[in-house]
Structures are given as C-alpha cells and as structure tokens.
PDB file of C-alpha atoms in Angstrom:
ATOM      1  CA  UNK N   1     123.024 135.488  84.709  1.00  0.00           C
ATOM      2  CA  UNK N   2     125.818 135.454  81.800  1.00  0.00           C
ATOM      3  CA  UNK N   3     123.686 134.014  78.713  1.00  0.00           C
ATOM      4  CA  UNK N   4     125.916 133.223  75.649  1.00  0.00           C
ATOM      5  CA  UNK N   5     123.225 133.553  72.112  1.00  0.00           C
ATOM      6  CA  UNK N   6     124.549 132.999  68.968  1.00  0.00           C
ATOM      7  CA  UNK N   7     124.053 136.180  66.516  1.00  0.00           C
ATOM      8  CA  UNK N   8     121.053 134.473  64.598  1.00  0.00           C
ATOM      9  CA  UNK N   9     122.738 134.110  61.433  1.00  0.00           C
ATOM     10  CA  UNK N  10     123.482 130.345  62.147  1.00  0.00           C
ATOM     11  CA  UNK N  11     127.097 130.841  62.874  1.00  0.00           C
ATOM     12  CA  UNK N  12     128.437 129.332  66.373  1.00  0.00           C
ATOM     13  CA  UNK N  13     128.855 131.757  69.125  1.00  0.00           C
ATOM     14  CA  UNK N  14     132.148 131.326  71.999  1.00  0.00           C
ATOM     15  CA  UNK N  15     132.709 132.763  74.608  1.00  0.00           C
ATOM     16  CA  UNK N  16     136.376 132.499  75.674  1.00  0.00           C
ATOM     17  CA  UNK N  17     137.104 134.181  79.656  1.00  0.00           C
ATOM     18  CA  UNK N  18     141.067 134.729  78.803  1.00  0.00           C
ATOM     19  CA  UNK N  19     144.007 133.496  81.534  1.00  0.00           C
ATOM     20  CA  UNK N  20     144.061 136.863  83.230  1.00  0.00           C
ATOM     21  CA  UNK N  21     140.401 137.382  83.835  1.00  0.00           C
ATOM     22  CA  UNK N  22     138.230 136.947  86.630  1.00  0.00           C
ATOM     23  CA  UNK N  23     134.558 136.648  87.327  1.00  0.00           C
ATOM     24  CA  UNK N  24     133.135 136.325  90.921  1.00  0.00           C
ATOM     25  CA  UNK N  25     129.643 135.171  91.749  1.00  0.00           C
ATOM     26  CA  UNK N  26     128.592 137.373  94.606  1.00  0.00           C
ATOM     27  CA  UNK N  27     124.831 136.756  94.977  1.00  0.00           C
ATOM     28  CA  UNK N  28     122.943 133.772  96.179  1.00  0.00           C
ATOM     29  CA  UNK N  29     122.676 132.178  92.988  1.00  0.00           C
ATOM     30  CA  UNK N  30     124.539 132.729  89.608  1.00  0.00           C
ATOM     31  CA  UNK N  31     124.296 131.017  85.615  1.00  0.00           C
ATOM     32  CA  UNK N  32     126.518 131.072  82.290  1.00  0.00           C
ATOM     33  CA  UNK N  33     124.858 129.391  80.409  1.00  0.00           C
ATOM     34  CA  UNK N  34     124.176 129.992  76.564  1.00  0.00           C
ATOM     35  CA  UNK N  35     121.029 128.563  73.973  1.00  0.00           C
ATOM     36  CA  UNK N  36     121.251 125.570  71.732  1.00  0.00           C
ATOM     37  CA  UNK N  37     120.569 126.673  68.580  1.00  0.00           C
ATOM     38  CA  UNK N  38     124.354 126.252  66.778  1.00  0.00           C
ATOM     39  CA  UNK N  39     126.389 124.326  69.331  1.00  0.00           C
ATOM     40  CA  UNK N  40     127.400 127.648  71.124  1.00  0.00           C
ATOM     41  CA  UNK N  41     130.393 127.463  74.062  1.00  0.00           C
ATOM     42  CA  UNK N  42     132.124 129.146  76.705  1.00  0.00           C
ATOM     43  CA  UNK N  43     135.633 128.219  77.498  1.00  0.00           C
ATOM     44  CA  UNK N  44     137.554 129.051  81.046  1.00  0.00           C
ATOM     45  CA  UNK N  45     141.306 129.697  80.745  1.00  0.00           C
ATOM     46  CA  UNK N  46     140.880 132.424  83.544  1.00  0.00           C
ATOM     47  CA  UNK N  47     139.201 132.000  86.743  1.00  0.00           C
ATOM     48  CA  UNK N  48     134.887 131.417  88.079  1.00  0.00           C
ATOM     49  CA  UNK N  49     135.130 132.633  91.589  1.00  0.00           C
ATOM     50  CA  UNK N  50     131.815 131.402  93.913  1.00  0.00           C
ATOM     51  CA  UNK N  51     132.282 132.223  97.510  1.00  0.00           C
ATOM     52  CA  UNK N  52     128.713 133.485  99.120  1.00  0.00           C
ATOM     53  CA  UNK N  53     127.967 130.316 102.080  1.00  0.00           C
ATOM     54  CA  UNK N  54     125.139 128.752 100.758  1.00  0.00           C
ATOM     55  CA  UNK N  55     125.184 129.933  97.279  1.00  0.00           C
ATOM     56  CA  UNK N  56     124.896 128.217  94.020  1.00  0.00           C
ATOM     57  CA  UNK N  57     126.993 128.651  91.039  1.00  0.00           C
ATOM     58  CA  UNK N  58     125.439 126.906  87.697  1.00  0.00           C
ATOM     59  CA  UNK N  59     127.838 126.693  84.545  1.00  0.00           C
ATOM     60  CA  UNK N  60     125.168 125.171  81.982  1.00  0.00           C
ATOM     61  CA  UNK N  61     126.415 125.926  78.294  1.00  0.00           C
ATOM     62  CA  UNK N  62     125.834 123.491  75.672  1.00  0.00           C
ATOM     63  CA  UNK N  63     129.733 123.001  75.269  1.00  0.00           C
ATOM     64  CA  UNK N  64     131.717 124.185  78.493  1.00  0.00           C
ATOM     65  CA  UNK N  65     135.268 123.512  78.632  1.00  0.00           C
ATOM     66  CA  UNK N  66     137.435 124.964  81.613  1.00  0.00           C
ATOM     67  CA  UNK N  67     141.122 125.095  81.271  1.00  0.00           C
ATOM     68  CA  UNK N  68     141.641 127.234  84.245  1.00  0.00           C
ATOM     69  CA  UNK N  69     140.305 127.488  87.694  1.00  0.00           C
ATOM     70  CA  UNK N  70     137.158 126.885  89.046  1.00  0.00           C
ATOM     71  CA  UNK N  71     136.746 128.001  92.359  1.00  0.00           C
ATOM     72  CA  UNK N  72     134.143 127.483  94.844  1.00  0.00           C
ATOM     73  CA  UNK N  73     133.771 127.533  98.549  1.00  0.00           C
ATOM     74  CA  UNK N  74     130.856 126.966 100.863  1.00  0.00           C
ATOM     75  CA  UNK N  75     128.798 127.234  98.435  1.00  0.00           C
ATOM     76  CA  UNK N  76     127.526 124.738  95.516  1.00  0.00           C
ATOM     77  CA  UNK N  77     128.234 124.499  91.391  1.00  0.00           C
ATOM     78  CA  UNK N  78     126.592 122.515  89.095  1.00  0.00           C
ATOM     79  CA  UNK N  79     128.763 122.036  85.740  1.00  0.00           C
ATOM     80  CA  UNK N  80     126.813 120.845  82.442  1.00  0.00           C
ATOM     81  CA  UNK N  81     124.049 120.911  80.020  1.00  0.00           C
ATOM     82  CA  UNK N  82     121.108 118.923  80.521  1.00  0.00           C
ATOM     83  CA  UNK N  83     117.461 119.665  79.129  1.00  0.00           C
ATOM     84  CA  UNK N  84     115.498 117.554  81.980  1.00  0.00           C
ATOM     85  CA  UNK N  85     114.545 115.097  79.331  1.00  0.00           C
ATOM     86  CA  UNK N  86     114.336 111.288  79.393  1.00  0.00           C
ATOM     87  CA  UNK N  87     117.282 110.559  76.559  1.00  0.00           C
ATOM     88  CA  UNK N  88     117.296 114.448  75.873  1.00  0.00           C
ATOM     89  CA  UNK N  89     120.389 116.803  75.107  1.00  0.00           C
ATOM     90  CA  UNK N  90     123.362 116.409  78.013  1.00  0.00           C
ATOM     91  CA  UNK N  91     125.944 119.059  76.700  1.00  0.00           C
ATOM     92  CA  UNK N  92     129.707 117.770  76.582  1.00  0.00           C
ATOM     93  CA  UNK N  93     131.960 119.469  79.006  1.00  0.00           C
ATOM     94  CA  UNK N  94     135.772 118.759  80.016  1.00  0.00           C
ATOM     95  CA  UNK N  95     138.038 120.043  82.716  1.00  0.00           C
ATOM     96  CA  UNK N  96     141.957 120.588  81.615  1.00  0.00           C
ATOM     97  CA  UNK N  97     142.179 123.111  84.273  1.00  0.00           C
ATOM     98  CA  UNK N  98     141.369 122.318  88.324  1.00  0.00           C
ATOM     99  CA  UNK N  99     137.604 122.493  89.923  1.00  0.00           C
ATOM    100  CA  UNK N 100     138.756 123.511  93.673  1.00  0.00           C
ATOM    101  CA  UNK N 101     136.222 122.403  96.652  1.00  0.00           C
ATOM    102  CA  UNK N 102     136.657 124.083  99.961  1.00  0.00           C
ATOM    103  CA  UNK N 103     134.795 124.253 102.886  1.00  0.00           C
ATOM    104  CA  UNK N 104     131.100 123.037 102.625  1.00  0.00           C
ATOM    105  CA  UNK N 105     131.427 123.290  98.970  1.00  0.00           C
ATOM    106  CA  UNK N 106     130.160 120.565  96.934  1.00  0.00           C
ATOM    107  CA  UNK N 107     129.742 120.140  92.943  1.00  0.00           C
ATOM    108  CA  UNK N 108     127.377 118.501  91.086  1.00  0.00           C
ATOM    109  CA  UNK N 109     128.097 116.665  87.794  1.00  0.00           C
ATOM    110  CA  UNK N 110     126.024 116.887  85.176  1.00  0.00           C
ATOM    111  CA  UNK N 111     125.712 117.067  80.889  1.00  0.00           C
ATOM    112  CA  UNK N 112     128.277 114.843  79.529  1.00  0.00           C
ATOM    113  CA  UNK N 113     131.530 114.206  80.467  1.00  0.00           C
ATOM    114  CA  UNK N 114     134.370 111.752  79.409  1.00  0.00           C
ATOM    115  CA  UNK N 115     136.302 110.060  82.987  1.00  0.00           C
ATOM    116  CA  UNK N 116     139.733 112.105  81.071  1.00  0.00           C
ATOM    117  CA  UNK N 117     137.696 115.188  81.079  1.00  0.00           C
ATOM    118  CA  UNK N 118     137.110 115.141  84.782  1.00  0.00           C
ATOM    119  CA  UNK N 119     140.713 116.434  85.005  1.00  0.00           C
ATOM    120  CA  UNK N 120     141.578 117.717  88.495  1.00  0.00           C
ATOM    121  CA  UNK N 121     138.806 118.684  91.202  1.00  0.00           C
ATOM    122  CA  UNK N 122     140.650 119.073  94.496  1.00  0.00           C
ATOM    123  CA  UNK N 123     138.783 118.183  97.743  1.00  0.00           C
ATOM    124  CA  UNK N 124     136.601 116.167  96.406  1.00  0.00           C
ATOM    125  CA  UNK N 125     135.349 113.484  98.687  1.00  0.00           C
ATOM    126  CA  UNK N 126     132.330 113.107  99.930  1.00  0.00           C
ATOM    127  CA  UNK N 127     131.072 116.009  97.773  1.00  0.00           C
ATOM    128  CA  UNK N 128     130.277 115.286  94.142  1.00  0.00           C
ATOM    129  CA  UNK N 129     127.056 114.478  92.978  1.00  0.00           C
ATOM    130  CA  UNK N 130     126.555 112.913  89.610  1.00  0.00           C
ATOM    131  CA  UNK N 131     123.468 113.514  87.478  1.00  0.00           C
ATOM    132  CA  UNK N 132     124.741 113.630  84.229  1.00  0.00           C
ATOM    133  CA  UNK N 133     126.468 111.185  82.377  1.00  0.00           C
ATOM    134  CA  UNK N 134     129.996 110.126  82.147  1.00  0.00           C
ATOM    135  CA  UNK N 135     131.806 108.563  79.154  1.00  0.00           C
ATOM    136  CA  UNK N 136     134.179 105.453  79.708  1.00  0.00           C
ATOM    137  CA  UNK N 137     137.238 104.993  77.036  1.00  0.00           C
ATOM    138  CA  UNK N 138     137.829 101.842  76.458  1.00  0.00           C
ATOM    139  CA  UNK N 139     141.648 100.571  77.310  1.00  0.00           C
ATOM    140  CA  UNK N 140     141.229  98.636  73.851  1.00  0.00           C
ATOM    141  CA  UNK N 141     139.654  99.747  70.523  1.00  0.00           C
ATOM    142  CA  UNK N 142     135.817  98.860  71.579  1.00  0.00           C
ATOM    143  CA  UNK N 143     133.731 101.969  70.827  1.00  0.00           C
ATOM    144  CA  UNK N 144     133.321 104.251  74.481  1.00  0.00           C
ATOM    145  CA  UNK N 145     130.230 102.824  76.471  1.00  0.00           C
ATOM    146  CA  UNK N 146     128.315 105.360  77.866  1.00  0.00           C
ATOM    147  CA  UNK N 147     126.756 104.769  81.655  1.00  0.00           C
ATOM    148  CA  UNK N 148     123.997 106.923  83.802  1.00  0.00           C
ATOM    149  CA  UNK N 149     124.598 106.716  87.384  1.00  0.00           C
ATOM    150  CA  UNK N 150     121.798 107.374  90.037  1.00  0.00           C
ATOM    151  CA  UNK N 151     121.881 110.465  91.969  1.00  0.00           C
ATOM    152  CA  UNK N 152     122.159 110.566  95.572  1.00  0.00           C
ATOM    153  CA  UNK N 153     119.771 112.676  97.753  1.00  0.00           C
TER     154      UNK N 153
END
C-alpha cells in the first residue's frame, strides 16, 4: 500500500509519479490511496503497471488525476474515492492520459468523474463497472447534472 498523508500542519499534500517513472503492482492486491484531511492528491504522468492474473489494483486518493498510462492486464483496478456512505465523499478523478484493458482485465469506476475526464480507456467493452458517479456537461449553459448509475453484479 502507497498511502499519501498530508504533513499535519494543514497544508495539502501531492504526490506527483513524473513521465519517466514506473510503479508495478506485483502482489495479489495493491492501494495508493491518501487521507482526507486537506484535499490531498496523487497525479500519474508516468506509468501504474498491474499484471498478476487475478489481482486487484485500487487507486483511491481523494483527488487522482492520471495523465499517463494506466496499465492493467488480467487482473482488476478500481479508480476513485468513495467513503461507502449514502450521499458521502466520492473523490473527483480525471483521465488525460489512457487506462489500457487487456486480457481478463476489467476496471471499475468509482468517486467522481466528469464524461470529459473519462479520457481514453482502451479495450473497454464489456468490462467497466460503474459505482461511482459521473458528471454530465451540459451542451448549453444549464449547471452539470450529476447521475448515479446502478452497479452490475
């Protein structure tokens, strides 16, 4: 487990994986994740590696944004923030970069996401799950609407 905690002082804590680095999940399951005390976040420009068949990969920050690669094959990852409550906290997460499926891979969505922050998830269909919540922009100037889908088991 990668836990991000801010310092204590109040001040927000990021952690930023840079274009040229690498981590690899090589056990059966695997977290970064951080607390929620000042809005901490970890942001992807380099690359999340899960490859173990069967595995799962959780990236659960409050504020996750990946802008690189997210990799993940036979095996399962489950991207957002959410505290299990009724109307609780779903952390806001975007993809810029590319979330890559392969094999029996399969990703569940969950926090909060906006349908532009989805960005590119290659091999998608059948296996995406959503849990959390995702944000519709409006074409027009009406405020975003906000809709909960039902999960599939």
């Amino acid at each position: 487990m990668l836990q991000l905690q801010d310092a204590g002082d109040g001040t927000t804590a990021t952690l930023t994986l840079g274009p040229l680095e690498t981590i690899t999940a090589t056990g059966a399951s695997a977290t970064i994740d951080s607390t929620t005390l000042n809005g901490e976040a970890v942001i992807n420009d380099g690359t999340i590696i899960a490859a173990m068949a069967g595995a799962s990969l959780a990236i659960t920050p409050l504020n996750f944004t990946n802008a690189g690669l997210l990799s993940v094959t036979d095996a399962s990852l489950t991207i957002g923030y959410d505290d299990d409550y009724s109307g609780g906290v779903r952390g806001p997460w975007s993809n810029a970069g590319a979330i890559a499926l392969a094999g029996t891979a399969s990703l569940n969505v969950d926090g909060a996401v906006a349908t532009a922050g989805l960005g590119t998830i290659l091999n998608a269909a059948p296996r995406v799950r959503l849990s959390g919540v995702i944000r519709r922009a409006s074409p027009t100037t009406a405020p975003q609407r906000w809709c909960k889908r039902p999960t599939n088991t």
